[in-house]
Amino acid sequence: MTFKPVPATVAAVSDSFVPDGVIATSVEAVVNWGRRNSLWPFPFGTACCGIEFMGVVSSVFDISRFGAELVRFSPRQADLLIIAGTITYKQAPVLRRIYDQMCEPKWVISAGACATSGGFYDCYCTVPGIDEIIPVDIYIAGCPPRPEAFLEGLVQLQNKIAREHLKEQKAVGA
Amino acid sequence: MSTAAGKGISGEGDVRSWKREPIKPGKSDDQLQALAAERFGLARDAKDRWNLTMTLAAGQAKAKLHEVVRVLRDDPELRFDMLLDLAAIDYLSYPNHRGPRFAVVYLFKSLVFRHRFKLKVEVEEDDAELPSIHDLYRIADWSEREVFDQMGVVFSGHPNLKRILNHHEFIGHPLRKDYPCQKRQKLSINDPMVDQLESRLKHFGYQVVDSGEVHLGAPIAAKHQSVAEQGSVDTQKQKNAAGAVGAGGI
Amino acid sequence: MRVLTPEGDHLDFMTLNMGPSHPATHGTLRIFCALDGETMKAAVCEMGYLHRGFEKMVEQGTYSMVLPYTDRLNYCSAMINNIGFCKAVEKMFNVTVPERCITLRVVLIELSRIIDHLVCSCTNLVDLGALTNFWYFFNTREEVYKIWEKLCGQRLTNTVTRIGGMYRDAYPGFEDDVRKVLVKIEAAVAEVRGLIEHNKIFIDRTKDVCVVSAEEAISYGWTGPCLRASGVDRDLRKDEPYYGYETYQFDTVVGETGDTFDRIMIRLYEMLESVSIVRQALDRLKPGPVNAPDARLSLPDRDRVYHDMEALINSFKLIYEGVRPPPGECYDAIEAANGELGFHITSDGGTNPYRIKVRPPCFTQYAAFGPMCEGEMIADAAATLGSINIIAGELDR
Ligand code: SF4
């Protein structure tokens, strides 16, 4: 994917033609602004990282400061798939199906060593990285990642969404 | 506060069962050993130097195992009423090992007396079959499935000897020493489990007329391919994995 | 699914697949059931969605390299797993760890039991719709994690013990931190009890739901809080005491009916008992070494390593090869948060374990889950699944 120069998010126009309180901007900037600040995550938490994700949602780390607190357990209602935990070959068809059921636009965060690369389970039953099955936008390191790392990953994703173009179809593995 | 008796949730007292009694002293390992040797002709396993393990030889297992376990459970002096676990061991690469390749260790514990018992049953490689004890302990149903799945020991008389940890398309038994650790096997679609549900309904006296349809989505293999074509994955890695699995895996 | 009942009627059952990706099943358990209205007529369970080959992986490395894997068995109380495994290997060596190490381990075991119960209870209550309890308990849990971080630098997967001792001694001020947290734990438990104990909705949802009799529980091999909820007063800490548990004053908490209510409340009360054990252990904590003075297990002093050839070789060998337990087979168990956690270790005298079989407490509880909820409402199944506290890492290994 190539990125074109980023338009200013919201540009206020101090022009005498338009009355006060009216701003002019691109549709893209407004849509992306809305999308990135209201991500609805689907936590695909299978293992230890999932427990740590629960910590991120709880009040100490409070993911709602970033507008992503509305955790949905239906893929139809979510636009951010957070894979937190080891994915095994037995789980793989389920994960793929969940991803397929999510509506566009959708993004994927792979949290933790296991989801990213299989972690230290290099074994007959573990998928060595979920990018074998679905495309991934952001990888978070750690075993498990600290809650701060989760939030950093979320911010990175928001920055990425801000640079997206409406005309360009997201490359998805469908 | 007393340490002898437990505290009920809704206040003190209201002891409803004998099980609230503290555990009684049990037999020592030596006593258990003598008893097992005399009643069942079992020999002590030299490998266990810390607790008591008695061995049931491969030739006798089929005839005796069920009876031995039943006596262990029901004898008023033994009362091994809990089957903790089944641990299967593959001695293929154990140094200086003589005897059958596999062994299944039955771990018993009594809740009445303070004693434990380990029964090691030897299993020959070319006749890896033991009688099931699922009718004596309910947990044996799943424990035996696990041993079958991981080690390939078959339990005759088991109602539903399916894989439990690995997926249903898996070939081989991963905990055998000759199964390579990194030999991956992919799954195309999950087990619908309709057969299990039907047999459960039959158990309650229902007769299934039409099982209807269960949707689990399309198999994953074709989709794997399309992600791979986009170059977002290490296709070589995938090929290696696929090659190692062979025809049945994908 | 059309069925013919024993009375000869035709009925239409709906088949429903719950999980593995379902909020109540923690992403890894699958329940497939036949529904008559909202009643589950038959249910079968599937596991293995988190089977990541623990027992195969541990054969690839040394004994010390097993420790991080044990963290990820029951990741809600990783330290209990660490300690359970170390205790089993130490038993093979016939080594007793020093007094301070034992007392520290008791503190860590009980604190871990508390945070395990915290997570279990609050997620269970969330499954019932009682979200407030989640905030109360998770805030308290974060306080414990702050101590864990100071102690060993990790929150969840600590690897805090070593075979023959600890990773290192507790930091100065550890005891004060723990004492402060204990007060908060008591407050949180009191708050949650106030919210649920006499709450009509909660009682209606959980009383006499999915009752498990003592006989069934024993036949399924249940241990720990779930067994005690069914009225069986058995606890390894009392029955086969280790680490001096016989010298601590505490009660086992026993349920009466074995329903979901008992299983939830047992955990709340057990936390208070654990708090009392931790207080007693802290009173006994005396300065001293934390590692067994045994060259087969513990790394020698850094000072000696730099000046003494023997110590250098010893240190080198221990790091590269690790410990070598004598050949044989050994089973050792510990009362973990969920019940009896056992390790059946087979050693061939080499540096790598030949075979380690874990006896996970969850396995037995999940095996009973299908039969348990047959005849119950589907919504109660979700509540019950939380109350038997299935941790997939330990269940599937
Ligand atoms: S990355 Fe580590 S913490 Fe996360 S699921 Fe894997 S083993 Fe568990």
PDB file of C-alpha atoms in Angstrom, chain C residues 126-338:
ATOM      1  CA  VAL C 126     -19.771  -9.901  34.413  1.00  0.00           C
ATOM      2  CA  ASP C 127     -21.219 -12.931  32.665  1.00  0.00           C
ATOM      3  CA  LEU C 128     -24.223 -12.441  34.924  1.00  0.00           C
ATOM      4  CA  GLY C 129     -24.392  -8.775  34.022  1.00  0.00           C
ATOM      5  CA  ALA C 130     -22.929  -7.404  37.258  1.00  0.00           C
ATOM      6  CA  LEU C 131     -20.320  -5.162  35.742  1.00  0.00           C
ATOM      7  CA  THR C 132     -19.537  -2.996  38.761  1.00  0.00           C
ATOM      8  CA  ASN C 133     -17.765  -5.845  40.515  1.00  0.00           C
ATOM      9  CA  PHE C 134     -15.339  -5.984  37.638  1.00  0.00           C
ATOM     10  CA  TRP C 135     -14.044  -2.502  38.426  1.00  0.00           C
ATOM     11  CA  TYR C 136     -13.759  -3.198  42.138  1.00  0.00           C
ATOM     12  CA  PHE C 137     -11.799  -6.393  41.670  1.00  0.00           C
ATOM     13  CA  PHE C 138      -9.644  -5.359  38.780  1.00  0.00           C
ATOM     14  CA  ASN C 139      -8.456  -2.254  40.591  1.00  0.00           C
ATOM     15  CA  THR C 140      -7.418  -4.406  43.518  1.00  0.00           C
ATOM     16  CA  ARG C 141      -5.733  -6.851  41.219  1.00  0.00           C
ATOM     17  CA  GLU C 142      -3.713  -4.023  39.700  1.00  0.00           C
ATOM     18  CA  GLU C 143      -2.414  -3.232  43.193  1.00  0.00           C
ATOM     19  CA  VAL C 144      -1.098  -6.767  43.499  1.00  0.00           C
ATOM     20  CA  TYR C 145       0.450  -6.490  40.061  1.00  0.00           C
ATOM     21  CA  LYS C 146       2.357  -3.435  41.219  1.00  0.00           C
ATOM     22  CA  ILE C 147       3.970  -5.627  43.856  1.00  0.00           C
ATOM     23  CA  TRP C 148       4.711  -8.312  41.281  1.00  0.00           C
ATOM     24  CA  GLU C 149       6.385  -5.725  39.080  1.00  0.00           C
ATOM     25  CA  LYS C 150       8.586  -4.511  41.896  1.00  0.00           C
ATOM     26  CA  LEU C 151       9.376  -8.084  42.836  1.00  0.00           C
ATOM     27  CA  CYS C 152      10.360  -9.474  39.464  1.00  0.00           C
ATOM     28  CA  GLY C 153       9.585  -6.973  36.738  1.00  0.00           C
ATOM     29  CA  GLN C 154       6.640  -8.772  35.197  1.00  0.00           C
ATOM     30  CA  ARG C 155       2.926  -8.477  35.682  1.00  0.00           C
ATOM     31  CA  LEU C 156       1.372 -11.669  34.471  1.00  0.00           C
ATOM     32  CA  THR C 157       3.992 -14.239  33.590  1.00  0.00           C
ATOM     33  CA  ASN C 158       6.454 -13.839  36.406  1.00  0.00           C
ATOM     34  CA  THR C 159       8.803 -16.866  36.478  1.00  0.00           C
ATOM     35  CA  VAL C 160       9.547 -15.802  40.004  1.00  0.00           C
ATOM     36  CA  THR C 161      10.999 -19.017  41.387  1.00  0.00           C
ATOM     37  CA  ARG C 162      14.028 -21.019  40.497  1.00  0.00           C
ATOM     38  CA  ILE C 163      14.598 -24.678  41.173  1.00  0.00           C
ATOM     39  CA  GLY C 164      16.047 -24.594  44.657  1.00  0.00           C
ATOM     40  CA  GLY C 165      14.913 -21.124  45.597  1.00  0.00           C
ATOM     41  CA  MET C 166      13.743 -17.828  44.241  1.00  0.00           C
ATOM     42  CA  TYR C 167      14.783 -15.623  41.380  1.00  0.00           C
ATOM     43  CA  ARG C 168      15.820 -13.166  44.057  1.00  0.00           C
ATOM     44  CA  ASP C 169      14.890 -12.026  47.497  1.00  0.00           C
ATOM     45  CA  ALA C 170      11.999  -9.684  48.090  1.00  0.00           C
ATOM     46  CA  TYR C 171      12.768  -5.989  47.755  1.00  0.00           C
ATOM     47  CA  PRO C 172      12.937  -3.793  50.876  1.00  0.00           C
ATOM     48  CA  GLY C 173       9.463  -2.629  51.748  1.00  0.00           C
ATOM     49  CA  PHE C 174       7.827  -5.725  50.307  1.00  0.00           C
ATOM     50  CA  GLU C 175       6.078  -6.559  53.545  1.00  0.00           C
ATOM     51  CA  ASP C 176       4.574  -3.087  53.918  1.00  0.00           C
ATOM     52  CA  ASP C 177       3.308  -3.150  50.349  1.00  0.00           C
ATOM     53  CA  VAL C 178       1.694  -6.522  50.879  1.00  0.00           C
ATOM     54  CA  ARG C 179       0.065  -5.468  54.114  1.00  0.00           C
ATOM     55  CA  LYS C 180      -1.390  -2.399  52.443  1.00  0.00           C
ATOM     56  CA  VAL C 181      -2.757  -4.476  49.602  1.00  0.00           C
ATOM     57  CA  LEU C 182      -4.334  -6.952  52.009  1.00  0.00           C
ATOM     58  CA  VAL C 183      -6.448  -4.180  53.458  1.00  0.00           C
ATOM     59  CA  LYS C 184      -7.585  -3.208  49.987  1.00  0.00           C
ATOM     60  CA  ILE C 185      -8.426  -6.792  49.157  1.00  0.00           C
ATOM     61  CA  GLU C 186     -10.564  -7.090  52.243  1.00  0.00           C
ATOM     62  CA  ALA C 187     -12.332  -3.860  51.350  1.00  0.00           C
ATOM     63  CA  ALA C 188     -12.973  -4.998  47.788  1.00  0.00           C
ATOM     64  CA  VAL C 189     -14.321  -8.358  48.904  1.00  0.00           C
ATOM     65  CA  ALA C 190     -16.587  -6.613  51.384  1.00  0.00           C
ATOM     66  CA  GLU C 191     -17.851  -4.298  48.685  1.00  0.00           C
ATOM     67  CA  VAL C 192     -18.603  -7.077  46.276  1.00  0.00           C
ATOM     68  CA  ARG C 193     -20.222  -9.174  48.964  1.00  0.00           C
ATOM     69  CA  GLY C 194     -22.390  -6.220  49.812  1.00  0.00           C
ATOM     70  CA  LEU C 195     -23.442  -5.994  46.193  1.00  0.00           C
ATOM     71  CA  ILE C 196     -24.268  -9.612  45.579  1.00  0.00           C
ATOM     72  CA  GLU C 197     -24.721 -11.633  48.731  1.00  0.00           C
ATOM     73  CA  HIS C 198     -28.291 -10.580  49.382  1.00  0.00           C
ATOM     74  CA  ASN C 199     -29.039  -9.434  45.885  1.00  0.00           C
ATOM     75  CA  LYS C 200     -32.252 -11.067  44.777  1.00  0.00           C
ATOM     76  CA  ILE C 201     -31.367 -11.131  41.104  1.00  0.00           C
ATOM     77  CA  PHE C 202     -28.024 -12.705  41.795  1.00  0.00           C
ATOM     78  CA  ILE C 203     -29.476 -15.293  44.144  1.00  0.00           C
ATOM     79  CA  ASP C 204     -32.246 -16.196  41.728  1.00  0.00           C
ATOM     80  CA  ARG C 205     -29.754 -16.644  38.935  1.00  0.00           C
ATOM     81  CA  THR C 206     -27.353 -18.819  40.888  1.00  0.00           C
ATOM     82  CA  LYS C 207     -29.090 -20.677  43.728  1.00  0.00           C
ATOM     83  CA  ASP C 208     -29.823 -24.307  42.902  1.00  0.00           C
ATOM     84  CA  VAL C 209     -28.464 -23.888  39.415  1.00  0.00           C
ATOM     85  CA  CYS C 210     -26.293 -26.643  37.948  1.00  0.00           C
ATOM     86  CA  VAL C 211     -26.020 -28.557  41.188  1.00  0.00           C
ATOM     87  CA  VAL C 212     -23.190 -31.066  41.405  1.00  0.00           C
ATOM     88  CA  SER C 213     -23.476 -33.650  44.140  1.00  0.00           C
ATOM     89  CA  ALA C 214     -20.467 -34.740  46.152  1.00  0.00           C
ATOM     90  CA  GLU C 215     -20.483 -38.187  44.543  1.00  0.00           C
ATOM     91  CA  GLU C 216     -20.480 -36.742  41.049  1.00  0.00           C
ATOM     92  CA  ALA C 217     -17.774 -34.262  41.889  1.00  0.00           C
ATOM     93  CA  ILE C 218     -15.543 -37.006  43.264  1.00  0.00           C
ATOM     94  CA  SER C 219     -16.184 -39.309  40.357  1.00  0.00           C
ATOM     95  CA  TYR C 220     -15.212 -36.517  38.007  1.00  0.00           C
ATOM     96  CA  GLY C 221     -12.047 -36.009  39.997  1.00  0.00           C
ATOM     97  CA  TRP C 222     -12.877 -32.456  41.055  1.00  0.00           C
ATOM     98  CA  THR C 223     -10.519 -30.799  43.476  1.00  0.00           C
ATOM     99  CA  GLY C 224     -10.173 -27.377  45.009  1.00  0.00           C
ATOM    100  CA  PRO C 225     -12.943 -24.806  45.506  1.00  0.00           C
ATOM    101  CA  CYS C 226     -15.387 -26.584  43.196  1.00  0.00           C
ATOM    102  CA  LEU C 227     -15.109 -29.823  45.164  1.00  0.00           C
ATOM    103  CA  ARG C 228     -15.493 -27.964  48.421  1.00  0.00           C
ATOM    104  CA  ALA C 229     -18.574 -26.218  47.041  1.00  0.00           C
ATOM    105  CA  SER C 230     -20.153 -29.649  46.778  1.00  0.00           C
ATOM    106  CA  GLY C 231     -19.619 -30.166  50.480  1.00  0.00           C
ATOM    107  CA  VAL C 232     -16.425 -32.211  50.478  1.00  0.00           C
ATOM    108  CA  ASP C 233     -13.978 -30.739  52.931  1.00  0.00           C
ATOM    109  CA  ARG C 234     -10.738 -31.617  51.224  1.00  0.00           C
ATOM    110  CA  ASP C 235      -7.823 -29.295  50.757  1.00  0.00           C
ATOM    111  CA  LEU C 236      -4.249 -30.391  50.125  1.00  0.00           C
ATOM    112  CA  ARG C 237      -3.042 -27.668  52.463  1.00  0.00           C
ATOM    113  CA  LYS C 238      -4.858 -29.447  55.283  1.00  0.00           C
ATOM    114  CA  ASP C 239      -4.717 -33.075  54.204  1.00  0.00           C
ATOM    115  CA  GLU C 240      -1.141 -33.390  53.024  1.00  0.00           C
ATOM    116  CA  PRO C 241       0.423 -30.193  54.306  1.00  0.00           C
ATOM    117  CA  TYR C 242       3.541 -28.834  52.687  1.00  0.00           C
ATOM    118  CA  TYR C 243       5.501 -25.657  53.381  1.00  0.00           C
ATOM    119  CA  GLY C 244       4.300 -25.741  56.977  1.00  0.00           C
ATOM    120  CA  TYR C 245       0.646 -25.118  56.169  1.00  0.00           C
ATOM    121  CA  GLU C 246      -0.293 -27.197  59.196  1.00  0.00           C
ATOM    122  CA  THR C 247       1.121 -24.443  61.395  1.00  0.00           C
ATOM    123  CA  TYR C 248      -1.084 -21.696  59.955  1.00  0.00           C
ATOM    124  CA  GLN C 249      -4.497 -20.941  61.371  1.00  0.00           C
ATOM    125  CA  PHE C 250      -7.047 -20.994  58.605  1.00  0.00           C
ATOM    126  CA  ASP C 251     -10.328 -22.614  57.735  1.00  0.00           C
ATOM    127  CA  THR C 252     -11.387 -24.419  54.660  1.00  0.00           C
ATOM    128  CA  VAL C 253     -14.594 -23.024  53.262  1.00  0.00           C
ATOM    129  CA  VAL C 254     -17.168 -25.633  52.403  1.00  0.00           C
ATOM    130  CA  GLY C 255     -20.363 -25.281  50.439  1.00  0.00           C
ATOM    131  CA  GLU C 256     -23.585 -27.082  51.064  1.00  0.00           C
ATOM    132  CA  THR C 257     -25.387 -27.696  47.840  1.00  0.00           C
ATOM    133  CA  GLY C 258     -22.772 -27.548  45.121  1.00  0.00           C
ATOM    134  CA  ASP C 259     -24.660 -24.990  43.062  1.00  0.00           C
ATOM    135  CA  THR C 260     -23.309 -21.986  41.224  1.00  0.00           C
ATOM    136  CA  PHE C 261     -23.953 -19.731  44.205  1.00  0.00           C
ATOM    137  CA  ASP C 262     -21.737 -21.879  46.426  1.00  0.00           C
ATOM    138  CA  ARG C 263     -18.981 -22.014  43.886  1.00  0.00           C
ATOM    139  CA  ILE C 264     -18.904 -18.233  43.572  1.00  0.00           C
ATOM    140  CA  MET C 265     -19.195 -17.520  47.282  1.00  0.00           C
ATOM    141  CA  ILE C 266     -16.522 -20.087  48.195  1.00  0.00           C
ATOM    142  CA  ARG C 267     -14.010 -18.067  46.272  1.00  0.00           C
ATOM    143  CA  LEU C 268     -14.968 -14.847  47.999  1.00  0.00           C
ATOM    144  CA  TYR C 269     -14.595 -16.429  51.430  1.00  0.00           C
ATOM    145  CA  GLU C 270     -11.409 -18.237  50.512  1.00  0.00           C
ATOM    146  CA  MET C 271      -9.814 -14.942  49.672  1.00  0.00           C
ATOM    147  CA  LEU C 272     -10.356 -13.819  53.244  1.00  0.00           C
ATOM    148  CA  GLU C 273      -8.752 -17.014  54.562  1.00  0.00           C
ATOM    149  CA  SER C 274      -5.819 -16.434  52.241  1.00  0.00           C
ATOM    150  CA  VAL C 275      -5.495 -12.884  53.523  1.00  0.00           C
ATOM    151  CA  SER C 276      -5.185 -14.284  57.029  1.00  0.00           C
ATOM    152  CA  ILE C 277      -2.541 -16.798  55.932  1.00  0.00           C
ATOM    153  CA  VAL C 278      -0.526 -14.054  54.246  1.00  0.00           C
ATOM    154  CA  ARG C 279      -0.618 -11.961  57.426  1.00  0.00           C
ATOM    155  CA  GLN C 280       0.629 -14.881  59.499  1.00  0.00           C
ATOM    156  CA  ALA C 281       3.349 -15.638  56.971  1.00  0.00           C
ATOM    157  CA  LEU C 282       4.500 -12.031  56.913  1.00  0.00           C
ATOM    158  CA  ASP C 283       4.854 -12.128  60.700  1.00  0.00           C
ATOM    159  CA  ARG C 284       7.156 -15.091  60.341  1.00  0.00           C
ATOM    160  CA  LEU C 285       9.278 -13.687  57.546  1.00  0.00           C
ATOM    161  CA  LYS C 286      12.833 -13.540  58.888  1.00  0.00           C
ATOM    162  CA  PRO C 287      15.893 -12.437  56.977  1.00  0.00           C
ATOM    163  CA  GLY C 288      17.996 -15.198  55.558  1.00  0.00           C
ATOM    164  CA  PRO C 289      19.078 -16.855  52.317  1.00  0.00           C
ATOM    165  CA  VAL C 290      16.440 -17.717  49.732  1.00  0.00           C
ATOM    166  CA  ASN C 291      18.358 -20.269  47.730  1.00  0.00           C
ATOM    167  CA  ALA C 292      19.225 -23.775  48.853  1.00  0.00           C
ATOM    168  CA  PRO C 293      22.985 -24.056  49.441  1.00  0.00           C
ATOM    169  CA  ASP C 294      23.235 -26.941  47.024  1.00  0.00           C
ATOM    170  CA  ALA C 295      25.694 -26.794  44.148  1.00  0.00           C
ATOM    171  CA  ARG C 296      23.472 -29.042  42.040  1.00  0.00           C
ATOM    172  CA  LEU C 297      20.680 -26.469  42.005  1.00  0.00           C
ATOM    173  CA  SER C 298      21.660 -22.965  42.956  1.00  0.00           C
ATOM    174  CA  LEU C 299      24.027 -20.632  41.214  1.00  0.00           C
ATOM    175  CA  PRO C 300      27.106 -19.876  43.320  1.00  0.00           C
ATOM    176  CA  ASP C 301      27.786 -16.405  44.699  1.00  0.00           C
ATOM    177  CA  ARG C 302      28.928 -13.902  42.091  1.00  0.00           C
ATOM    178  CA  ASP C 303      31.979 -13.105  44.246  1.00  0.00           C
ATOM    179  CA  ARG C 304      33.073 -16.679  44.276  1.00  0.00           C
ATOM    180  CA  VAL C 305      32.516 -17.094  40.551  1.00  0.00           C
ATOM    181  CA  TYR C 306      35.091 -14.399  39.847  1.00  0.00           C
ATOM    182  CA  HIS C 307      37.751 -15.847  42.135  1.00  0.00           C
ATOM    183  CA  ASP C 308      37.182 -19.557  42.320  1.00  0.00           C
ATOM    184  CA  MET C 309      37.560 -21.962  39.392  1.00  0.00           C
ATOM    185  CA  GLU C 310      35.175 -24.507  40.882  1.00  0.00           C
ATOM    186  CA  ALA C 311      32.448 -21.934  41.309  1.00  0.00           C
ATOM    187  CA  LEU C 312      32.984 -20.667  37.781  1.00  0.00           C
ATOM    188  CA  ILE C 313      32.568 -24.148  36.330  1.00  0.00           C
ATOM    189  CA  ASN C 314      29.573 -24.737  38.544  1.00  0.00           C
ATOM    190  CA  SER C 315      27.917 -21.554  37.397  1.00  0.00           C
ATOM    191  CA  PHE C 316      28.707 -22.296  33.764  1.00  0.00           C
ATOM    192  CA  LYS C 317      27.351 -25.820  33.940  1.00  0.00           C
ATOM    193  CA  LEU C 318      24.182 -24.749  35.704  1.00  0.00           C
ATOM    194  CA  ILE C 319      23.450 -22.090  33.155  1.00  0.00           C
ATOM    195  CA  TYR C 320      24.234 -24.130  30.086  1.00  0.00           C
ATOM    196  CA  GLU C 321      22.979 -27.510  31.171  1.00  0.00           C
ATOM    197  CA  GLY C 322      20.766 -26.762  34.095  1.00  0.00           C
ATOM    198  CA  VAL C 323      19.908 -29.185  36.818  1.00  0.00           C
ATOM    199  CA  ARG C 324      19.952 -32.950  36.422  1.00  0.00           C
ATOM    200  CA  PRO C 325      17.448 -34.711  38.634  1.00  0.00           C
ATOM    201  CA  PRO C 326      18.174 -38.357  39.338  1.00  0.00           C
ATOM    202  CA  PRO C 327      16.528 -40.755  36.872  1.00  0.00           C
ATOM    203  CA  GLY C 328      13.063 -41.916  37.823  1.00  0.00           C
ATOM    204  CA  GLU C 329       9.454 -40.898  37.967  1.00  0.00           C
ATOM    205  CA  CYS C 330       7.970 -38.589  40.519  1.00  0.00           C
ATOM    206  CA  TYR C 331       4.549 -37.085  41.117  1.00  0.00           C
ATOM    207  CA  ASP C 332       4.087 -34.075  43.292  1.00  0.00           C
ATOM    208  CA  ALA C 333       1.067 -31.876  43.777  1.00  0.00           C
ATOM    209  CA  ILE C 334       0.189 -28.505  45.213  1.00  0.00           C
ATOM    210  CA  GLU C 335      -3.131 -26.889  46.037  1.00  0.00           C
ATOM    211  CA  ALA C 336      -3.460 -24.336  43.266  1.00  0.00           C
ATOM    212  CA  ALA C 337      -6.247 -21.802  42.976  1.00  0.00           C
ATOM    213  CA  ASN C 338      -8.384 -24.235  41.007  1.00  0.00           C
TER     214      ASN C 338
END
